[in-house]
PDB file of N, CA and C in Angstrom:
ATOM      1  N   UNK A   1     112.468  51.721 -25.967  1.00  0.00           N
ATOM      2  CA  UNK A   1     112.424  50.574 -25.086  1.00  0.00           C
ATOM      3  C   UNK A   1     111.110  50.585 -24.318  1.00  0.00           C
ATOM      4  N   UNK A   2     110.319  49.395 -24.291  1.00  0.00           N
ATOM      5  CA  UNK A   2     108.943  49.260 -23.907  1.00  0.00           C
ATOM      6  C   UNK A   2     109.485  48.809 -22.309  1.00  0.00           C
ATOM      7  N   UNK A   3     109.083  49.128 -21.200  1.00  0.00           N
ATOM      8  CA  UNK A   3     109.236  48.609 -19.850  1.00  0.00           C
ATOM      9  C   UNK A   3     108.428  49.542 -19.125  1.00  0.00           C
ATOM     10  N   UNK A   4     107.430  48.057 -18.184  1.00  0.00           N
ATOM     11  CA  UNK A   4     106.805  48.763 -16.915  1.00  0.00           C
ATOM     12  C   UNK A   4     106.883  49.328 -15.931  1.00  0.00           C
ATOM     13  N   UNK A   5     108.654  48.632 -16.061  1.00  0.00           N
ATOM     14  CA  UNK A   5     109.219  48.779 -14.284  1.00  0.00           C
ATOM     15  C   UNK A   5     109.170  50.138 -13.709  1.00  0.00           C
ATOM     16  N   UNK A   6     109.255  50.340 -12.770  1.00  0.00           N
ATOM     17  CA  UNK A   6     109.314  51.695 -11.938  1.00  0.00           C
ATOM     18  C   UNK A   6     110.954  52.264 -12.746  1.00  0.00           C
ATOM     19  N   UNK A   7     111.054  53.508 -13.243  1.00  0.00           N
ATOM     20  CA  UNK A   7     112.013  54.056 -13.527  1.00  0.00           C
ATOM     21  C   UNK A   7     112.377  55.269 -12.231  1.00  0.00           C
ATOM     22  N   UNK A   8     113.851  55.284 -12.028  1.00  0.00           N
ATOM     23  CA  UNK A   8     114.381  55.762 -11.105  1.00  0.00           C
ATOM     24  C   UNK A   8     115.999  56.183 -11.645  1.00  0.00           C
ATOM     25  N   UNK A   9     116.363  57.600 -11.172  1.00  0.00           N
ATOM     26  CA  UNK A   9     117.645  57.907 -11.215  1.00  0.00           C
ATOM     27  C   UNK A   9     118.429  57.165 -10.336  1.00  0.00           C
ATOM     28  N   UNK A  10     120.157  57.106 -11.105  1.00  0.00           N
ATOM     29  CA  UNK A  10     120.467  56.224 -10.020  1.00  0.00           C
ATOM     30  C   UNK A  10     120.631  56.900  -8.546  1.00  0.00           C
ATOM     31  N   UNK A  11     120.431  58.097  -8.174  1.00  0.00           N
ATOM     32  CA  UNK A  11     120.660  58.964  -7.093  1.00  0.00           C
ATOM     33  C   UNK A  11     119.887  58.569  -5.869  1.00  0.00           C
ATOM     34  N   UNK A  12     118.688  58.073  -6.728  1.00  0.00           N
ATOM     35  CA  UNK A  12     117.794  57.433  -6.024  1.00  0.00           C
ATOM     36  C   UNK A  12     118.220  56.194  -5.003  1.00  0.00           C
ATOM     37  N   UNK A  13     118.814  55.474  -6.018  1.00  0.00           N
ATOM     38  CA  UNK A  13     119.266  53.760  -5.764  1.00  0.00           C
ATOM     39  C   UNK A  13     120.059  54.164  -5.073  1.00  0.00           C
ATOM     40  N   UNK A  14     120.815  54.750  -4.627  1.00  0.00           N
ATOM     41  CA  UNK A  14     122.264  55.527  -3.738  1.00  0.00           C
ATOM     42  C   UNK A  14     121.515  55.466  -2.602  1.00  0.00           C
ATOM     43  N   UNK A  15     120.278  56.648  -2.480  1.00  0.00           N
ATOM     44  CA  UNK A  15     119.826  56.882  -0.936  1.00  0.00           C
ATOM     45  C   UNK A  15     118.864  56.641  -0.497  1.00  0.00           C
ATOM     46  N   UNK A  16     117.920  55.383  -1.221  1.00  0.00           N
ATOM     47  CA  UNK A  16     117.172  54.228  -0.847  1.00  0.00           C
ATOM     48  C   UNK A  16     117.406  52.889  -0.895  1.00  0.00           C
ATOM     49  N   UNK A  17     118.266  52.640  -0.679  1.00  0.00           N
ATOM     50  CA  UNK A  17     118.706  51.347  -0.706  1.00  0.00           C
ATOM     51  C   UNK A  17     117.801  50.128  -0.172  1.00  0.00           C
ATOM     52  N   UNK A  18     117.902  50.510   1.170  1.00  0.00           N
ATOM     53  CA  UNK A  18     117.263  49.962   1.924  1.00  0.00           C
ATOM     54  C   UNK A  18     115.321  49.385   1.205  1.00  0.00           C
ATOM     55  N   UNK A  19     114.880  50.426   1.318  1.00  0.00           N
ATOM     56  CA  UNK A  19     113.990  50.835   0.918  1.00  0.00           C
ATOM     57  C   UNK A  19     113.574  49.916  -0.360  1.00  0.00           C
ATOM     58  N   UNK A  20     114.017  50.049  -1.276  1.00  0.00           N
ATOM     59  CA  UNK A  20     114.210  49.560  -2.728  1.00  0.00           C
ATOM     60  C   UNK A  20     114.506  47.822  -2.309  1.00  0.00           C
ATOM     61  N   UNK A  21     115.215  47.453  -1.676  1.00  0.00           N
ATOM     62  CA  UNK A  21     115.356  46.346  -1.380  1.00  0.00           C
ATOM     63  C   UNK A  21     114.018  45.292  -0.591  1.00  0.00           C
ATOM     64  N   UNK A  22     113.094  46.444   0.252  1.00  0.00           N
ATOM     65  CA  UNK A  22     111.972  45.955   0.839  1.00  0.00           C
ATOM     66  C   UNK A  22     111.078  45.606  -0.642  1.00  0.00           C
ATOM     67  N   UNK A  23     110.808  47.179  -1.260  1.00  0.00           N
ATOM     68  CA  UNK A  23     109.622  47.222  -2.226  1.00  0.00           C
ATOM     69  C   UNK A  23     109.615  46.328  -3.194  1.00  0.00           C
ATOM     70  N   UNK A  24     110.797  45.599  -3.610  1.00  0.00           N
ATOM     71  CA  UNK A  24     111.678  44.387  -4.892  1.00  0.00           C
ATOM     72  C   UNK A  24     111.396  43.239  -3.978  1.00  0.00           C
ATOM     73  N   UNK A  25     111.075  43.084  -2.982  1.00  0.00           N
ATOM     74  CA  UNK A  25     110.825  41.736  -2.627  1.00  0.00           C
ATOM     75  C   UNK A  25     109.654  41.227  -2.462  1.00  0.00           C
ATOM     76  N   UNK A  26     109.148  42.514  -2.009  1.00  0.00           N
ATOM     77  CA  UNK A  26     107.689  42.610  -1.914  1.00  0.00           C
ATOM     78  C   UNK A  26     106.680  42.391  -3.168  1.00  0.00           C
ATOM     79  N   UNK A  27     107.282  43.114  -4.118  1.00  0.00           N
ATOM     80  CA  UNK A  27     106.106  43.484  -5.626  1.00  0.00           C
ATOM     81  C   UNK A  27     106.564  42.626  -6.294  1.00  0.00           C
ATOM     82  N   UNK A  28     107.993  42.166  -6.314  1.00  0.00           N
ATOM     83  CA  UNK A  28     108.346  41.695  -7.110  1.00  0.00           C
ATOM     84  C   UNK A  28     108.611  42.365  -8.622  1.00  0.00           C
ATOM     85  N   UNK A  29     108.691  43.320  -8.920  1.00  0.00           N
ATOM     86  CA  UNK A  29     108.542  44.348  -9.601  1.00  0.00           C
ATOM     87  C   UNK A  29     109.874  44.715  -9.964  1.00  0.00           C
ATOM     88  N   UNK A  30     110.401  44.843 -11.058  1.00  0.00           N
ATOM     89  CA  UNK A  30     112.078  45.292 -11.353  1.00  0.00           C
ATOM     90  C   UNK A  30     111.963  46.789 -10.992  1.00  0.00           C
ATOM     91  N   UNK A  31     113.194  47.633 -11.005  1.00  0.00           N
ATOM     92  CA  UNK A  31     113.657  48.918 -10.962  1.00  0.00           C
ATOM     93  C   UNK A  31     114.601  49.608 -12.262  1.00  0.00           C
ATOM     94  N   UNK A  32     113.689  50.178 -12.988  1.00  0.00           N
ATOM     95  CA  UNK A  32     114.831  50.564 -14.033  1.00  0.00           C
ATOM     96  C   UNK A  32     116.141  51.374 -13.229  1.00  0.00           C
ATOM     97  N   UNK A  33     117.084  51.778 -13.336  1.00  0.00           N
ATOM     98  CA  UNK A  33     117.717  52.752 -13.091  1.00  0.00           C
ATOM     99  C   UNK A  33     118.263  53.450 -13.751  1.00  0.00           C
ATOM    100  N   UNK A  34     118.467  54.848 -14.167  1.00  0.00           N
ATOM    101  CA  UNK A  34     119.062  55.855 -15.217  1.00  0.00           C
ATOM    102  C   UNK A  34     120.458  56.581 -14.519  1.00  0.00           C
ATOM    103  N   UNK A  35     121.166  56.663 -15.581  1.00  0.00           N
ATOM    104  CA  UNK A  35     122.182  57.563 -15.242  1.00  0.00           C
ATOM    105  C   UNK A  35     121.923  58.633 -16.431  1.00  0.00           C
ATOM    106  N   UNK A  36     122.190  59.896 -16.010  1.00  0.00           N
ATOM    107  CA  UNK A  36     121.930  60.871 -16.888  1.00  0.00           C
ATOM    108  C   UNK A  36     121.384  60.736 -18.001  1.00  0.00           C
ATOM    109  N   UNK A  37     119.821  60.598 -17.476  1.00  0.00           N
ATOM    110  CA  UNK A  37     118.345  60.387 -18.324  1.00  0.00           C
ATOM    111  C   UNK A  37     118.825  59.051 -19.297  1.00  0.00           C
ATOM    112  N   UNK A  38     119.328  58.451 -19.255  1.00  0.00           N
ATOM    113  CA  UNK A  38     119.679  56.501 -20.265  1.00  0.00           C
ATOM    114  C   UNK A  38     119.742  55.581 -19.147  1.00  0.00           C
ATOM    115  N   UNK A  39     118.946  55.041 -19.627  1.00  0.00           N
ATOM    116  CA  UNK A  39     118.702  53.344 -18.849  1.00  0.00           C
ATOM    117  C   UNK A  39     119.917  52.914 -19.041  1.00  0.00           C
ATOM    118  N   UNK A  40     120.522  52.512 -17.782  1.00  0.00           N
ATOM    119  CA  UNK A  40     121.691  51.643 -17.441  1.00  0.00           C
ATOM    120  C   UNK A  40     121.438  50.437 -17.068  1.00  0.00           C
ATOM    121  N   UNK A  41     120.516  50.058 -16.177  1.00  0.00           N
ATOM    122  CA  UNK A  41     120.626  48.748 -15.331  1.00  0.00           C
ATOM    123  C   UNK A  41     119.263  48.530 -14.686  1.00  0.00           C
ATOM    124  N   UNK A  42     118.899  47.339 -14.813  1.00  0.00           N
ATOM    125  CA  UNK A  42     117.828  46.598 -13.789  1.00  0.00           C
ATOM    126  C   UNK A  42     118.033  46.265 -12.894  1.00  0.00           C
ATOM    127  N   UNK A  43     117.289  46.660 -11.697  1.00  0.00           N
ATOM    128  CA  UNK A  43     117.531  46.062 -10.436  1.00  0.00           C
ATOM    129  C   UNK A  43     116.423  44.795 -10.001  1.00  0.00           C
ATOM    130  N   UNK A  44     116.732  43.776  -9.449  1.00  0.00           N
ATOM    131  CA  UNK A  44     115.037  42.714  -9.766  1.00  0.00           C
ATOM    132  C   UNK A  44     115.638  41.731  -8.182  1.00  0.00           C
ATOM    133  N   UNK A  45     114.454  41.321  -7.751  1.00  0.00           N
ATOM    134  CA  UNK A  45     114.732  40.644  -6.326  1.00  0.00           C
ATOM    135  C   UNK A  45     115.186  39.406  -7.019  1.00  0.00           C
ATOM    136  N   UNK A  46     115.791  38.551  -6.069  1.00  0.00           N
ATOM    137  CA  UNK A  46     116.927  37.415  -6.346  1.00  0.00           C
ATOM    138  C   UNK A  46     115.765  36.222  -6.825  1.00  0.00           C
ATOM    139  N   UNK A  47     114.579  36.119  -6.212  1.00  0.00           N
ATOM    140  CA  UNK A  47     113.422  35.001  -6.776  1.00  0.00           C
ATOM    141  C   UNK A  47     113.486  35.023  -8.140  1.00  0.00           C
ATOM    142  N   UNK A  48     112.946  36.255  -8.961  1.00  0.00           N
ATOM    143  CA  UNK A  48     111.991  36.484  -9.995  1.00  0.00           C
ATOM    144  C   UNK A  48     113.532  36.253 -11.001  1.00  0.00           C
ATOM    145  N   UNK A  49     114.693  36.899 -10.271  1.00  0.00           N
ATOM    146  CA  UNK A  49     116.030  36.575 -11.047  1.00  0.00           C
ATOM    147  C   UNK A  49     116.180  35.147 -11.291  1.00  0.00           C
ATOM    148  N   UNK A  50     115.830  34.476 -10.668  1.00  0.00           N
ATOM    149  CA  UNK A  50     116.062  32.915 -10.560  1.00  0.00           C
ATOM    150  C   UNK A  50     114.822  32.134 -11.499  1.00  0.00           C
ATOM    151  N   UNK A  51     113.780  32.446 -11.705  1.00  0.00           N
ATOM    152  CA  UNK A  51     112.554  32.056 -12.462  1.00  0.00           C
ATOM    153  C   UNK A  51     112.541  32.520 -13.776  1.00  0.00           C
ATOM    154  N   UNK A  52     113.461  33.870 -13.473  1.00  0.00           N
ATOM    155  CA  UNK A  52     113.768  33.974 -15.041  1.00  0.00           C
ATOM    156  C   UNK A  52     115.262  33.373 -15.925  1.00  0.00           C
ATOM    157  N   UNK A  53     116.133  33.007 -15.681  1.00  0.00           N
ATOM    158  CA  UNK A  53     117.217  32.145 -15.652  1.00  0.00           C
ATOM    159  C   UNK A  53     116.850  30.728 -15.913  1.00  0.00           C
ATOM    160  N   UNK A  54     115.425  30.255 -15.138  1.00  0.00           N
ATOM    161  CA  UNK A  54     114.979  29.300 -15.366  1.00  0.00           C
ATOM    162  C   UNK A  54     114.222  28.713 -16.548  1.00  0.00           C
ATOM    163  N   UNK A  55     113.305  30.131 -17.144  1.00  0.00           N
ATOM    164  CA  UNK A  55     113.016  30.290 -18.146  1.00  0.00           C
ATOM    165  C   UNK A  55     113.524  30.245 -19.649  1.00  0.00           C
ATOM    166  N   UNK A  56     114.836  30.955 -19.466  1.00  0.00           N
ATOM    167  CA  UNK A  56     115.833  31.132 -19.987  1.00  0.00           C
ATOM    168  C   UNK A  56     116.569  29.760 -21.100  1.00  0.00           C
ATOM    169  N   UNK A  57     116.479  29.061 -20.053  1.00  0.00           N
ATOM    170  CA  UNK A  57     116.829  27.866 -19.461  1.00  0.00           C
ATOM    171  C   UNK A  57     115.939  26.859 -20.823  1.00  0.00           C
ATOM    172  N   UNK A  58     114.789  26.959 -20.184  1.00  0.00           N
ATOM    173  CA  UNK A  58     113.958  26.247 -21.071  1.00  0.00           C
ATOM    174  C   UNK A  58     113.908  25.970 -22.377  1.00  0.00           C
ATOM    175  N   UNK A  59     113.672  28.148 -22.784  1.00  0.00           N
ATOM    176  CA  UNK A  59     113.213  28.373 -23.555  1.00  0.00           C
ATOM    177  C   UNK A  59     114.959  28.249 -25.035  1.00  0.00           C
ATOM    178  N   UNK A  60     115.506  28.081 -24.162  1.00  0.00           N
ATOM    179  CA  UNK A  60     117.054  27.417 -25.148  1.00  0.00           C
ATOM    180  C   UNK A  60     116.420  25.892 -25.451  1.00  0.00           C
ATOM    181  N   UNK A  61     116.621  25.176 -24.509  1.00  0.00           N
ATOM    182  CA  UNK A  61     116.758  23.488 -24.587  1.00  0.00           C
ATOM    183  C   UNK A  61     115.102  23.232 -26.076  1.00  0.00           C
ATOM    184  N   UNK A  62     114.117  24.279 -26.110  1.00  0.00           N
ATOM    185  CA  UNK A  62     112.956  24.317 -26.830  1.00  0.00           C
ATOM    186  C   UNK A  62     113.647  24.539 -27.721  1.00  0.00           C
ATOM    187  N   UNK A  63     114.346  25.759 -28.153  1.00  0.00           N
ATOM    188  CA  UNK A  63     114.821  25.860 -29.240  1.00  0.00           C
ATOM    189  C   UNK A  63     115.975  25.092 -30.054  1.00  0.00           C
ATOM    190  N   UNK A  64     116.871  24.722 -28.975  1.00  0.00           N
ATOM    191  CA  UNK A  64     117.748  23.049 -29.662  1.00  0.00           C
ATOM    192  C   UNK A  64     116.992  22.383 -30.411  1.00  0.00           C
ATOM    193  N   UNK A  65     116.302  21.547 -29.565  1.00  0.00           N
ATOM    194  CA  UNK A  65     115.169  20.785 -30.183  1.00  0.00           C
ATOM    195  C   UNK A  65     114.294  20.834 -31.013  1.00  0.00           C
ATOM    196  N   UNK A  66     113.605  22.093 -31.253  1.00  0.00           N
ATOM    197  CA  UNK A  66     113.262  22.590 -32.821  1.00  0.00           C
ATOM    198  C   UNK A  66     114.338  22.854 -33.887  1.00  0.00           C
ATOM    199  N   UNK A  67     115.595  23.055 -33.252  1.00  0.00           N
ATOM    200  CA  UNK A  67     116.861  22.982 -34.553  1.00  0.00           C
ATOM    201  C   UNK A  67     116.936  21.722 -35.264  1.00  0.00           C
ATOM    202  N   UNK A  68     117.002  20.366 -34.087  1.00  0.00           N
ATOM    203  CA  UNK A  68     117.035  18.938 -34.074  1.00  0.00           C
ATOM    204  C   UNK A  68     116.450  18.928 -35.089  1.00  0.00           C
ATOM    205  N   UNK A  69     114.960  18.900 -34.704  1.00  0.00           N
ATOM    206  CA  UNK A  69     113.828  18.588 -35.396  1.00  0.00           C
ATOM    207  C   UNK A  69     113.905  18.802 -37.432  1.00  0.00           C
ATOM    208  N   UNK A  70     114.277  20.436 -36.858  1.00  0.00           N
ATOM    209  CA  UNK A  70     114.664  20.565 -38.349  1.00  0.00           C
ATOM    210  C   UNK A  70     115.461  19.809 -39.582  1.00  0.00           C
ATOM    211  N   UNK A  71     116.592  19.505 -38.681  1.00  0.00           N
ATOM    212  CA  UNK A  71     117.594  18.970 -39.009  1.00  0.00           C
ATOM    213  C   UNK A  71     117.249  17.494 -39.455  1.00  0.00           C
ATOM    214  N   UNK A  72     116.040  16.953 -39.017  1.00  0.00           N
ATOM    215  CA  UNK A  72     115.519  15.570 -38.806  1.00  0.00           C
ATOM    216  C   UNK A  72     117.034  14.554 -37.685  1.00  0.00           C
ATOM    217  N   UNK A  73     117.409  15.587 -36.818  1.00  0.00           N
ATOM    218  CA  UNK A  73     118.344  14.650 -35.618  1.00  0.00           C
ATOM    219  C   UNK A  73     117.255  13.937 -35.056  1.00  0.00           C
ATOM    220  N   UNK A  74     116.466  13.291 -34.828  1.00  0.00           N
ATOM    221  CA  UNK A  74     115.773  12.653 -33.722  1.00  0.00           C
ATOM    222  C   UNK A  74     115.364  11.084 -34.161  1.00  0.00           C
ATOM    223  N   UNK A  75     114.716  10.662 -32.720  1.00  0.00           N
ATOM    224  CA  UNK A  75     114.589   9.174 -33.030  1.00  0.00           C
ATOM    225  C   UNK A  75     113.039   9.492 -32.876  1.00  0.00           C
ATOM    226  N   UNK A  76     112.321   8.080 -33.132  1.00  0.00           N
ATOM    227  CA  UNK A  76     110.755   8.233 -32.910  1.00  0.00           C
ATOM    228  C   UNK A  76     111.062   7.671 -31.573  1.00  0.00           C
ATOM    229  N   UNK A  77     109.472   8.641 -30.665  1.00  0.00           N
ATOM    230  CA  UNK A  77     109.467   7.440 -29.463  1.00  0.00           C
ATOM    231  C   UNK A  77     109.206   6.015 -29.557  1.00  0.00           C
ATOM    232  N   UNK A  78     108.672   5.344 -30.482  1.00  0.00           N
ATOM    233  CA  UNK A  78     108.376   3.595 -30.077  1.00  0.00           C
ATOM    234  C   UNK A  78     110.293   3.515 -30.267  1.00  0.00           C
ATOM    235  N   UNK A  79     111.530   3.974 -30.979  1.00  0.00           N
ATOM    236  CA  UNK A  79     112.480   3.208 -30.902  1.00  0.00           C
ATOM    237  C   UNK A  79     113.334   3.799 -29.874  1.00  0.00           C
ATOM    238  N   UNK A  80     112.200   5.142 -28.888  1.00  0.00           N
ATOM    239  CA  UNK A  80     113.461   5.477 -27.462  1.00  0.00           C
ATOM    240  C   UNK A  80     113.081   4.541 -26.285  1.00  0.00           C
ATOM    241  N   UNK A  81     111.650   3.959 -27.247  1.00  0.00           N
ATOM    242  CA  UNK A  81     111.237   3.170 -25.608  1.00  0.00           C
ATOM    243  C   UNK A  81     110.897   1.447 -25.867  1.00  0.00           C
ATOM    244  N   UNK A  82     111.881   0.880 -26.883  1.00  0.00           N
ATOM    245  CA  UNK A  82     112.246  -0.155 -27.639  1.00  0.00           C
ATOM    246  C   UNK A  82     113.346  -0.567 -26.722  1.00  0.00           C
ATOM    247  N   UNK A  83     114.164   0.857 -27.276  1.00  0.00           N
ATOM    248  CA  UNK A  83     115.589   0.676 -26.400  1.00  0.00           C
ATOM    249  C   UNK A  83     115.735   0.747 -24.796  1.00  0.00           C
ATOM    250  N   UNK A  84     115.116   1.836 -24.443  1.00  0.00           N
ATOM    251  CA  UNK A  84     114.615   1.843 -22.809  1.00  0.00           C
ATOM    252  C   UNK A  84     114.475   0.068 -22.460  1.00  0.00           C
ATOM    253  N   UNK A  85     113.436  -0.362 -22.937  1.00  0.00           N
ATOM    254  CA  UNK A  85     113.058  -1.902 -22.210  1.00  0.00           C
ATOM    255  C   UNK A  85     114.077  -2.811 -22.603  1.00  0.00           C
ATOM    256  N   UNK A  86     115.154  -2.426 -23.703  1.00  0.00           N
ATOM    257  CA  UNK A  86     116.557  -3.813 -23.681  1.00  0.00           C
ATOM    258  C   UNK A  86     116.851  -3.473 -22.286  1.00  0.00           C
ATOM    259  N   UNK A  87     117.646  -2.187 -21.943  1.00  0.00           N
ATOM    260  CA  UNK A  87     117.952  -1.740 -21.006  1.00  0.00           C
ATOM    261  C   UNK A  87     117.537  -2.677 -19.593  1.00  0.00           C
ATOM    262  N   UNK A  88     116.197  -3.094 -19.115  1.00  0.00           N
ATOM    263  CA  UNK A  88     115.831  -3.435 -18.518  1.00  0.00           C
ATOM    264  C   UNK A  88     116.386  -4.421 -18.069  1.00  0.00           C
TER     265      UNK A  88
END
């Protein structure tokens, strides 16, 4: 597993809490955490959690739409914006 984040036992995360909670908001920077030497869990401030969810997000609705595409599901734009102006 390739990762930059700061790696830390979880013994650590136990009796810095505090601490860990400043430096994650600050750097923005995830926290690996290990339990007996194996990566268990990421710890990541609630922003960068949210930007990535967002990403997430995107990078699905991109890939629908290249399924579409494949599929030939789609309309051309002159007949989405044909229909747009009946609308009017």
């Amino acid at each position: 597993m390739k990762y930059s984040a700061q790696i830390k036992p979880i013994s650590y995360l136990k009796s810095h809490t505090a601490e860990i909670v400043t430096q994650l908001t600050e750097t923005r920077e995830p926290l690996l955490i290990t339990q007996n030497g194996e990566a268990k869990l990421v710890v990541m401030d609630v922003q960068s959690f949210e930007e990535q969810e967002q990403t997430l997000a995107l990078l699905k609705m991109l890939a629908l739409g290249n399924r579409e595409i494949e599929q030939s599901q789609y309309r051309g734009a002159a007949d989405v914006f044909a229909e747009l102006d009946k609308e009017e």
